[in-house]
Amino acid sequence: MMLVYDKLVSDGFDPKLITARITDRDQANINKANRLLDALARVRKPKLGSDWRSGITAVAEDIFASDAEAGEQYDVVTAIGILEYFHGCSSTTTHERLKLEPPSNSVTAHDLVQRLTSMASDRAHLIVNTYKDHSSTRILELFGKRFVYRSPDDIQSLLASADFRPHRIAGSGHIYDVKVYEKNQLKNQ
């Protein structure tokens, strides 16, 4: 996040116009994020001073809670490390492969995409990661991680339902892909 912030500022963008919001429903994770941001700030160039964050905030928030901040829209929305926990529009799941009882969570991947869409401006880009059903994820499953695996077609179908289309793959590896989608502006005009 700080690299993006630095790049935008060095390209001439006004720091007062940059807004980044890091959320997690677990306060402990937010505390870690704030400590990391503060530690990174301490090793930064002194010209940024103590107010380097400007519009960067990290707060505990359950995006499905009724009191979650509504109405704010962003040009870039990231959903890294969250989509793989919601069922729906998938190839397989850890629960299916290991013949485990599926979770009783009533919130689906479609619900998450709907919430992310409400946070996205008409010209927004959505950045998501998807775990691959690959032998390298088995070690994570042995330690209790549970995943919903989506093929490129699965994720494209899921996001197309919210008028997002593929833009590009930002990173690909053995375990997961990071993909960038953009709002289909023709449908939004």
CSV table of C-alpha atoms in Angstrom, one decimal, residues 13-143:
chain,number,residue,atom,x,y,z
A,13,PHE,CA,-1.3,13.3,-7.0
A,14,ASP,CA,-2.4,15.3,-3.9
A,15,PRO,CA,-2.1,13.1,-0.8
A,16,LYS,CA,-5.3,14.6,0.5
A,17,LEU,CA,-7.2,12.9,-2.4
A,18,ILE,CA,-5.8,9.4,-1.7
A,19,THR,CA,-8.1,7.2,0.3
A,20,ALA,CA,-7.2,3.6,1.3
A,21,ARG,CA,-9.3,1.7,3.8
A,22,ILE,CA,-8.0,-1.6,5.3
A,23,THR,CA,-10.7,-3.6,7.0
A,24,ASP,CA,-10.9,-6.9,8.8
A,25,ARG,CA,-13.5,-8.1,11.3
A,26,ASP,CA,-10.8,-9.3,13.7
A,27,GLN,CA,-9.4,-6.4,15.7
A,28,ALA,CA,-6.2,-8.3,16.3
A,29,ASN,CA,-5.5,-8.3,12.6
A,30,ILE,CA,-6.2,-4.6,12.4
A,31,ASN,CA,-3.7,-4.0,15.3
A,32,LYS,CA,-1.1,-6.0,13.3
A,33,ALA,CA,-1.8,-3.9,10.2
A,34,ASN,CA,-1.5,-0.6,12.1
A,35,ARG,CA,1.8,-1.8,13.7
A,36,LEU,CA,3.2,-2.8,10.3
A,37,LEU,CA,2.1,0.6,8.8
A,38,ASP,CA,3.7,2.5,11.7
A,39,ALA,CA,6.9,0.4,11.4
A,40,LEU,CA,7.1,1.0,7.7
A,41,ALA,CA,6.6,4.7,8.3
A,42,ARG,CA,9.5,4.9,10.8
A,43,VAL,CA,11.9,3.7,8.1
A,44,ARG,CA,10.6,6.1,5.5
A,45,LYS,CA,12.1,9.2,4.2
A,46,PRO,CA,11.7,12.0,6.8
A,47,LYS,CA,9.9,14.3,4.3
A,48,LEU,CA,6.7,12.3,4.8
A,49,GLY,CA,6.7,13.2,8.5
A,50,SER,CA,4.3,11.7,11.0
A,51,ASP,CA,1.3,12.4,8.8
A,52,TRP,CA,2.4,10.0,6.1
A,53,ARG,CA,-0.8,8.0,6.1
A,54,SER,CA,-3.1,10.9,5.1
A,55,GLY,CA,-6.1,8.9,3.8
A,56,ILE,CA,-4.8,5.4,4.8
A,57,THR,CA,-6.8,3.9,7.6
A,58,ALA,CA,-7.1,0.4,9.1
A,59,VAL,CA,-10.2,-0.4,11.1
A,60,ALA,CA,-12.1,-3.4,12.4
A,61,GLU,CA,-15.3,-3.8,10.4
A,62,ASP,CA,-17.5,-6.7,9.4
A,63,ILE,CA,-18.6,-5.6,5.9
A,64,PHE,CA,-21.8,-7.6,6.2
A,65,ALA,CA,-22.8,-6.0,9.5
A,66,SER,CA,-25.8,-3.6,9.3
A,67,ASP,CA,-23.6,-0.8,10.7
A,68,ALA,CA,-20.9,-1.3,8.1
A,69,GLU,CA,-20.0,2.0,6.3
A,70,ALA,CA,-22.3,2.4,3.3
A,71,GLY,CA,-22.2,4.9,0.5
A,72,GLU,CA,-18.5,5.3,0.1
A,73,GLN,CA,-17.3,4.2,-3.3
A,74,TYR,CA,-13.7,3.6,-4.4
A,75,ASP,CA,-11.9,3.4,-7.7
A,76,VAL,CA,-9.9,0.3,-6.6
A,77,VAL,CA,-11.4,-2.3,-4.3
A,78,THR,CA,-9.3,-5.3,-3.2
A,79,ALA,CA,-10.6,-8.5,-1.9
A,80,ILE,CA,-7.4,-10.4,-1.1
A,81,GLY,CA,-7.7,-13.3,1.3
A,82,ILE,CA,-11.5,-13.3,1.7
A,83,LEU,CA,-13.2,-14.7,-1.4
A,84,GLU,CA,-11.9,-18.3,-0.8
A,85,TYR,CA,-13.9,-18.6,2.4
A,86,PHE,CA,-17.3,-18.1,0.8
A,87,HIS,CA,-19.2,-20.9,-1.0
A,88,GLY,CA,-20.9,-20.5,-4.4
A,89,CYS,CA,-19.7,-20.5,-8.0
A,90,SER,CA,-16.8,-22.8,-7.4
A,91,SER,CA,-15.2,-25.9,-8.8
A,92,THR,CA,-14.7,-27.7,-5.5
A,93,THR,CA,-14.0,-27.0,-1.9
A,94,THR,CA,-11.8,-28.5,0.9
A,95,HIS,CA,-15.0,-29.7,2.5
A,96,GLU,CA,-16.1,-31.6,-0.6
A,97,ARG,CA,-12.6,-33.1,-1.2
A,98,LEU,CA,-12.1,-34.2,2.4
A,99,LYS,CA,-15.8,-35.2,2.8
A,100,LEU,CA,-16.3,-32.8,5.7
A,101,GLU,CA,-19.5,-31.2,6.9
A,102,PRO,CA,-19.9,-27.9,4.9
A,103,PRO,CA,-20.1,-24.8,7.0
A,104,SER,CA,-23.5,-23.5,8.0
A,105,ASN,CA,-22.5,-19.9,7.0
A,106,SER,CA,-25.4,-18.4,5.1
A,107,VAL,CA,-23.3,-15.6,3.5
A,108,THR,CA,-22.2,-16.7,0.0
A,109,ALA,CA,-19.6,-15.5,-2.6
A,110,HIS,CA,-22.5,-13.8,-4.4
A,111,ASP,CA,-23.3,-11.8,-1.2
A,112,LEU,CA,-19.6,-10.8,-1.0
A,113,VAL,CA,-19.5,-9.7,-4.6
A,114,GLN,CA,-22.7,-7.7,-4.1
A,115,ARG,CA,-21.1,-5.9,-1.1
A,116,LEU,CA,-17.9,-5.3,-3.0
A,117,THR,CA,-19.8,-3.9,-6.0
A,118,SER,CA,-21.6,-1.4,-3.7
A,119,MET,CA,-18.2,-0.2,-2.7
A,120,ALA,CA,-17.0,0.2,-6.3
A,121,SER,CA,-17.3,3.4,-8.3
A,122,ASP,CA,-18.6,3.1,-11.9
A,123,ARG,CA,-15.0,3.0,-13.2
A,124,ALA,CA,-13.6,0.8,-10.5
A,125,HIS,CA,-11.1,-2.0,-10.7
A,126,LEU,CA,-11.6,-5.0,-8.4
A,127,ILE,CA,-8.5,-7.0,-7.3
A,128,VAL,CA,-9.2,-10.6,-6.1
A,129,ASN,CA,-7.1,-13.6,-5.5
A,130,THR,CA,-8.3,-17.2,-6.1
A,131,TYR,CA,-6.7,-20.3,-4.7
A,132,LYS,CA,-6.0,-23.1,-7.1
A,133,ASP,CA,-6.9,-26.7,-6.4
A,134,HIS,CA,-3.3,-27.7,-6.4
A,135,SER,CA,-1.2,-30.1,-4.3
A,136,SER,CA,0.7,-27.2,-2.8
A,137,THR,CA,-2.4,-26.0,-0.9
A,138,ARG,CA,-2.8,-29.4,0.8
A,139,ILE,CA,-0.2,-28.4,3.4
A,140,LEU,CA,-2.4,-25.4,4.3
A,141,GLU,CA,-5.4,-27.7,4.6
A,142,LEU,CA,-3.5,-30.0,6.9
A,143,PHE,CA,-3.1,-27.1,9.3
